[in-house]
C-alpha cells in the first residue's frame, strides 16, 4: 500500500515536471487583451507570448522580421511593400496571409476606440498583391511605420475570431504567437498554453505561461525568493542588491526607451504670465540648479541613467553635440539676475507615490540654492493627468515610456499640434524639421534632422529631461536564455530551465 | 418573524436608494476623467471622445444616473470600462474569495478573542489579564501590511513552509486553498481579535456582576457552567453585533491584506477601480457592498434571538 502511494507520487511529480510552467510576476493587471484596444505596458508583456507581430526588435534596437520576412520602401517613401512568412496559422487554425494583414491594419484604423489608429494614421489603404505580399499606401511619407509594426500595431489577430467576437475579442484573444489563451481571472492570473502549430516552436520550451499581477515590489520579490514565481519584472532599485546577493537568483537590466523629466507649462491653454513660462533664462537657471547625477544617486541608488534628451545616451539617436550640462549654481543665479529676478517661486506637481515625491523634494532643495522657491503639489495620477490636460500647472514631473523609433519620443511633444504637447510650445521650424525626419528614410539623414531640431527645442527647456529609467528583471538562477530588451518586454523565445 | 423581516427589508430600500445617489455623485465630484485615465499614455483625442460617448460621460448627471439605475433595476450593473468584463460577473468571481477570507479571519479572531476575553474577565487584574490585553493590543496596533510582509519573509522565504501568496479555489484544491489562506486570515484575524476580546471582557465583567449569575452560583452550579452557560451566552450579544459590523467591513476593507497576499478579492478590485475612475465598477461594487452590509446587519439582529430567546422579534408582543 505504502509503495503504491509512493509510486503514485513519483508519477504525479513526473507529469508535473514534464508540463513545465513559467510563472511571471507583473507589476499590475493588464487591461483588455485586444492589441488594438490595449493601453497598458503589462498588456504588451502578455501579448509578447500571445500575439506575433510583423516585425520585432533585437536587444540592440535593430528591427528584424517576425511575421513579415522583408520590406521595401518606394522611392517617394509613400509605399511600403511587405513579404510575409508562409506556413503560419492562427490559434484557431485560420491561415496567416496577405488578406489577414489587410484585415488587421484596417481593423487598427477603424475599430471604435482603437488605440493604434493614431500610430499608423498616415496609412491610406492596403493592397493585397498576392497571398504573401501586401502593399501599404501612405498619405504622407512616414518612416517610423516599420517601428510601429514592431509593437502592438503590428500584432496580427485571427480575422475570423475578430469578426465573430467583435468587441469581446479581448476577453478570449486569438492570435498566432507561441502560446494561446486559456483563461483569465481579473487581478489574479492570465494563463496561456503552448501552441503546438507555432511556426517557431523549437524556440519554445515551456508548456504554459502564467502571468500574475503583484503590484507591491517587495511582495513580488518575496514570491520570487520563495519559489512561487520564476521571473519578475521591474525589481525596485532599492531591492537590487537583495537579488544580486541571493545565489538562487539572477538579475538582468536594460536601459529603457523612455525618460522622466520636468514638463513646464508655457502656454497651455494660453501664454502664462509667470517668470518660469515667460523667460527661457529662468528655465535655463532651473536646469543648471539641478545635479542629475546626484538625483540618480539619492533617489535611485545610482541605478538609472541621467540624461538631457528624449532618448538615452546609449541610443544611436542621442545627439553627442548636446551633452548633459553640469550643475552650476553661480551661473544659475546670474541668469536669474539677468532676467530681473532675485527669487522665483512656482509649484511643481508630482504624482503621489513615494518615489516621485522624493524626487520632487530633491529637486526642491537643489533649486532652492539657486534662487527657486518650489512648492510641491503631490496629486493622485488620474487627477494629475486632468490638471495637465487643462493646463492647470506650472511644472509637472512626468515622463514617457518611450518608443522604438525616436519620432515616438519627440514628435507628439514638440510639434505645435502634437497630440501630447501639453506645454503649449510652438516653433514652426521645429515642426518643419520633425516632419522632414518622418519623411527621410536613411539613418544619417534622419539623425541630422533630429540634431537640428534638438538644437532648437532643447534650449527652450519646456521639457527638462532628467533621467532614463532602467528595466530590472529578477529570475531564478536555473532559468536560462533570458534576454533583456530596451522595450522592457519579456519574450518567451529561448527561455528554458537548466 | 416574517412581518419583521418584510418590514426590515422595506426599510432597507430608501437606504439603498440614498447609497446609489451618494456613490454616483461623490464619485463624479472627484477630479479626474475616466476617459483620460483609461485612454492610456497616448491619449488619442478620438479614443477619448469614443469612451466619453460610449459610457454616456457627456450627458448631464441626472441622465447618466437614470441610465445606470434603469440598467441596475434590470439586473445589469454594466461593464468595466477598463477590462470590458461585466461588473456582475466580476463581483460574483471575487465575492466568494473575499467572503472566505472574511469568514476565516472572523474564526481566527473569535478563536483568540473569546477564550482570552473570558479568561481576562474571570481573572480580572491578574497577570493573565494583563498579558491577554497586551497581546490583543499589539494585534490591533501592528499594521496588517507590515505583519503580512514579515510573515511572508519568515514563513515562506526563510522557512519555506507555506506559499508566499496567490489564491487557489477551495473547489479546485481545498488543502492548497487553506495553505494560502492561513497567513492572510491570521493577519486580519489578529487585527480584529483585539476589539472583540476587549468587548467580550467588558461584557463578561458586566454580566458576572448580574443577579442571575449570583443566583446560579448560590444554587451551587459549577463555576464552569456559570461562566459558559449563563454568563457568556448573554455577554455574547454585543460581541455578535461587533462581529456583524466587522464582517461587513471585511468585505471591502481587506484591501491591504489582499494586496500583500495577492488575493484577488473585493478590496483590491475596488481600489483599482477607483484609481482608474472605472465608474460602472465602483458603482456596482459599492451598491453590492451596501446591500451586503444591510443584509448582514439583519442577520445579526436575527442572531440575537437565537442566542438569547428573551429577545423576541416582530410586532406581536406589544
mmCIF file with all atom_site columns, C-alpha atoms in Angstrom, chain A residues 291-377:
data_model
loop_
_atom_site.group_PDB
_atom_site.id
_atom_site.type_symbol
_atom_site.label_atom_id
_atom_site.label_alt_id
_atom_site.label_comp_id
_atom_site.label_asym_id
_atom_site.label_entity_id
_atom_site.label_seq_id
_atom_site.pdbx_PDB_ins_code
_atom_site.Cartn_x
_atom_site.Cartn_y
_atom_site.Cartn_z
_atom_site.occupancy
_atom_site.B_iso_or_equiv
_atom_site.pdbx_formal_charge
_atom_site.auth_seq_id
_atom_site.auth_comp_id
_atom_site.auth_asym_id
_atom_site.auth_atom_id
_atom_site.pdbx_PDB_model_num
ATOM 1  C CA . UNK A 1 291 ? 22.535 67.857 -10.495 1.00 0.00 ? 291 UNK A CA 1
ATOM 2  C CA . UNK A 1 292 ? 21.282 64.889 -12.490 1.00 0.00 ? 292 UNK A CA 1
ATOM 3  C CA . UNK A 1 293 ? 23.983 62.533 -11.200 1.00 0.00 ? 293 UNK A CA 1
ATOM 4  C CA . UNK A 1 294 ? 23.125 63.373 -7.603  1.00 0.00 ? 294 UNK A CA 1
ATOM 5  C CA . UNK A 1 295 ? 19.403 62.893 -8.257  1.00 0.00 ? 295 UNK A CA 1
ATOM 6  C CA . UNK A 1 296 ? 20.162 59.452 -9.635  1.00 0.00 ? 296 UNK A CA 1
ATOM 7  C CA . UNK A 1 297 ? 22.341 58.600 -6.629  1.00 0.00 ? 297 UNK A CA 1
ATOM 8  C CA . UNK A 1 298 ? 19.934 59.866 -3.997  1.00 0.00 ? 298 UNK A CA 1
ATOM 9  C CA . UNK A 1 299 ? 16.597 58.709 -5.362  1.00 0.00 ? 299 UNK A CA 1
ATOM 10 C CA . UNK A 1 300 ? 17.544 55.667 -7.404  1.00 0.00 ? 300 UNK A CA 1
ATOM 11 C CA . UNK A 1 301 ? 20.662 54.330 -5.693  1.00 0.00 ? 301 UNK A CA 1
ATOM 12 C CA . UNK A 1 302 ? 22.603 55.298 -8.817  1.00 0.00 ? 302 UNK A CA 1
ATOM 13 C CA . UNK A 1 303 ? 20.860 52.567 -10.810 1.00 0.00 ? 303 UNK A CA 1
ATOM 14 C CA . UNK A 1 304 ? 19.229 54.704 -13.520 1.00 0.00 ? 304 UNK A CA 1
ATOM 15 C CA . UNK A 1 305 ? 20.820 56.706 -16.330 1.00 0.00 ? 305 UNK A CA 1
ATOM 16 C CA . UNK A 1 306 ? 20.979 60.518 -16.124 1.00 0.00 ? 306 UNK A CA 1
ATOM 17 C CA . UNK A 1 307 ? 20.170 62.253 -19.399 1.00 0.00 ? 307 UNK A CA 1
ATOM 18 C CA . UNK A 1 308 ? 19.248 65.531 -21.047 1.00 0.00 ? 308 UNK A CA 1
ATOM 19 C CA . UNK A 1 309 ? 17.482 64.387 -24.225 1.00 0.00 ? 309 UNK A CA 1
ATOM 20 C CA . UNK A 1 310 ? 14.335 62.498 -25.178 1.00 0.00 ? 310 UNK A CA 1
ATOM 21 C CA . UNK A 1 311 ? 16.453 59.412 -25.896 1.00 0.00 ? 311 UNK A CA 1
ATOM 22 C CA . UNK A 1 312 ? 19.024 57.881 -23.515 1.00 0.00 ? 312 UNK A CA 1
ATOM 23 C CA . UNK A 1 313 ? 22.767 58.469 -24.050 1.00 0.00 ? 313 UNK A CA 1
ATOM 24 C CA . UNK A 1 314 ? 23.053 54.779 -25.028 1.00 0.00 ? 314 UNK A CA 1
ATOM 25 C CA . UNK A 1 315 ? 20.774 55.286 -28.041 1.00 0.00 ? 315 UNK A CA 1
ATOM 26 C CA . UNK A 1 316 ? 22.180 55.703 -31.547 1.00 0.00 ? 316 UNK A CA 1
ATOM 27 C CA . UNK A 1 317 ? 19.807 58.674 -31.822 1.00 0.00 ? 317 UNK A CA 1
ATOM 28 C CA . UNK A 1 318 ? 21.455 60.549 -28.928 1.00 0.00 ? 318 UNK A CA 1
ATOM 29 C CA . UNK A 1 319 ? 22.944 63.863 -30.086 1.00 0.00 ? 319 UNK A CA 1
ATOM 30 C CA . UNK A 1 320 ? 26.569 63.859 -28.862 1.00 0.00 ? 320 UNK A CA 1
ATOM 31 C CA . UNK A 1 321 ? 26.983 67.552 -29.721 1.00 0.00 ? 321 UNK A CA 1
ATOM 32 C CA . UNK A 1 322 ? 24.471 68.464 -26.996 1.00 0.00 ? 322 UNK A CA 1
ATOM 33 C CA . UNK A 1 323 ? 25.957 66.902 -23.854 1.00 0.00 ? 323 UNK A CA 1
ATOM 34 C CA . UNK A 1 324 ? 24.466 66.949 -20.389 1.00 0.00 ? 324 UNK A CA 1
ATOM 35 C CA . UNK A 1 325 ? 25.192 70.263 -18.639 1.00 0.00 ? 325 UNK A CA 1
ATOM 36 C CA . UNK A 1 326 ? 26.896 70.150 -15.232 1.00 0.00 ? 326 UNK A CA 1
ATOM 37 C CA . UNK A 1 327 ? 25.287 71.749 -12.212 1.00 0.00 ? 327 UNK A CA 1
ATOM 38 C CA . UNK A 1 328 ? 26.316 75.428 -11.945 1.00 0.00 ? 328 UNK A CA 1
ATOM 39 C CA . UNK A 1 329 ? 24.584 77.329 -9.148  1.00 0.00 ? 329 UNK A CA 1
ATOM 40 C CA . UNK A 1 330 ? 26.574 80.546 -9.666  1.00 0.00 ? 330 UNK A CA 1
ATOM 41 C CA . UNK A 1 331 ? 25.640 80.683 -13.341 1.00 0.00 ? 331 UNK A CA 1
ATOM 42 C CA . UNK A 1 332 ? 22.011 79.901 -12.454 1.00 0.00 ? 332 UNK A CA 1
ATOM 43 C CA . UNK A 1 333 ? 21.917 82.853 -10.066 1.00 0.00 ? 333 UNK A CA 1
ATOM 44 C CA . UNK A 1 334 ? 23.447 85.114 -12.717 1.00 0.00 ? 334 UNK A CA 1
ATOM 45 C CA . UNK A 1 335 ? 20.786 84.066 -15.211 1.00 0.00 ? 335 UNK A CA 1
ATOM 46 C CA . UNK A 1 336 ? 18.004 84.822 -12.729 1.00 0.00 ? 336 UNK A CA 1
ATOM 47 C CA . UNK A 1 337 ? 19.573 88.244 -12.057 1.00 0.00 ? 337 UNK A CA 1
ATOM 48 C CA . UNK A 1 338 ? 19.856 88.933 -15.771 1.00 0.00 ? 338 UNK A CA 1
ATOM 49 C CA . UNK A 1 339 ? 16.214 88.038 -16.190 1.00 0.00 ? 339 UNK A CA 1
ATOM 50 C CA . UNK A 1 340 ? 15.411 90.552 -13.477 1.00 0.00 ? 340 UNK A CA 1
ATOM 51 C CA . UNK A 1 341 ? 14.544 88.244 -10.587 1.00 0.00 ? 341 UNK A CA 1
ATOM 52 C CA . UNK A 1 342 ? 16.050 87.684 -7.198  1.00 0.00 ? 342 UNK A CA 1
ATOM 53 C CA . UNK A 1 343 ? 13.990 84.603 -6.420  1.00 0.00 ? 343 UNK A CA 1
ATOM 54 C CA . UNK A 1 344 ? 11.397 82.760 -8.489  1.00 0.00 ? 344 UNK A CA 1
ATOM 55 C CA . UNK A 1 345 ? 8.537  80.765 -6.961  1.00 0.00 ? 345 UNK A CA 1
ATOM 56 C CA . UNK A 1 346 ? 6.477  78.091 -8.688  1.00 0.00 ? 346 UNK A CA 1
ATOM 57 C CA . UNK A 1 347 ? 4.515  74.943 -7.964  1.00 0.00 ? 347 UNK A CA 1
ATOM 58 C CA . UNK A 1 348 ? 5.826  71.548 -9.044  1.00 0.00 ? 348 UNK A CA 1
ATOM 59 C CA . UNK A 1 349 ? 3.176  68.891 -9.464  1.00 0.00 ? 349 UNK A CA 1
ATOM 60 C CA . UNK A 1 350 ? 4.314  65.337 -8.708  1.00 0.00 ? 350 UNK A CA 1
ATOM 61 C CA . UNK A 1 351 ? 2.397  62.071 -8.678  1.00 0.00 ? 351 UNK A CA 1
ATOM 62 C CA . UNK A 1 352 ? 1.692  60.993 -5.106  1.00 0.00 ? 352 UNK A CA 1
ATOM 63 C CA . UNK A 1 353 ? 3.858  57.911 -4.910  1.00 0.00 ? 353 UNK A CA 1
ATOM 64 C CA . UNK A 1 354 ? 6.860  57.784 -2.571  1.00 0.00 ? 354 UNK A CA 1
ATOM 65 C CA . UNK A 1 355 ? 9.450  57.822 -5.362  1.00 0.00 ? 355 UNK A CA 1
ATOM 66 C CA . UNK A 1 356 ? 8.040  60.822 -7.248  1.00 0.00 ? 356 UNK A CA 1
ATOM 67 C CA . UNK A 1 357 ? 7.638  62.760 -4.019  1.00 0.00 ? 357 UNK A CA 1
ATOM 68 C CA . UNK A 1 358 ? 11.230 62.039 -3.045  1.00 0.00 ? 358 UNK A CA 1
ATOM 69 C CA . UNK A 1 359 ? 12.390 63.132 -6.497  1.00 0.00 ? 359 UNK A CA 1
ATOM 70 C CA . UNK A 1 360 ? 10.353 66.333 -6.078  1.00 0.00 ? 360 UNK A CA 1
ATOM 71 C CA . UNK A 1 361 ? 11.959 67.003 -2.721  1.00 0.00 ? 361 UNK A CA 1
ATOM 72 C CA . UNK A 1 362 ? 15.477 66.568 -4.087  1.00 0.00 ? 362 UNK A CA 1
ATOM 73 C CA . UNK A 1 363 ? 14.681 68.957 -6.966  1.00 0.00 ? 363 UNK A CA 1
ATOM 74 C CA . UNK A 1 364 ? 13.146 71.394 -4.487  1.00 0.00 ? 364 UNK A CA 1
ATOM 75 C CA . UNK A 1 365 ? 16.224 71.514 -2.281  1.00 0.00 ? 365 UNK A CA 1
ATOM 76 C CA . UNK A 1 366 ? 18.707 71.735 -5.178  1.00 0.00 ? 366 UNK A CA 1
ATOM 77 C CA . UNK A 1 367 ? 16.776 74.552 -6.862  1.00 0.00 ? 367 UNK A CA 1
ATOM 78 C CA . UNK A 1 368 ? 16.459 76.456 -3.618  1.00 0.00 ? 368 UNK A CA 1
ATOM 79 C CA . UNK A 1 369 ? 20.204 77.153 -3.557  1.00 0.00 ? 369 UNK A CA 1
ATOM 80 C CA . UNK A 1 370 ? 19.934 78.781 -6.969  1.00 0.00 ? 370 UNK A CA 1
ATOM 81 C CA . UNK A 1 371 ? 17.016 81.004 -6.032  1.00 0.00 ? 371 UNK A CA 1
ATOM 82 C CA . UNK A 1 372 ? 13.891 78.934 -6.683  1.00 0.00 ? 372 UNK A CA 1
ATOM 83 C CA . UNK A 1 373 ? 11.127 78.515 -4.128  1.00 0.00 ? 373 UNK A CA 1
ATOM 84 C CA . UNK A 1 374 ? 9.355  75.381 -5.246  1.00 0.00 ? 374 UNK A CA 1
ATOM 85 C CA . UNK A 1 375 ? 6.129  74.317 -3.692  1.00 0.00 ? 375 UNK A CA 1
ATOM 86 C CA . UNK A 1 376 ? 5.429  70.622 -4.177  1.00 0.00 ? 376 UNK A CA 1
ATOM 87 C CA . UNK A 1 377 ? 1.930  69.527 -5.047  1.00 0.00 ? 377 UNK A CA 1
#
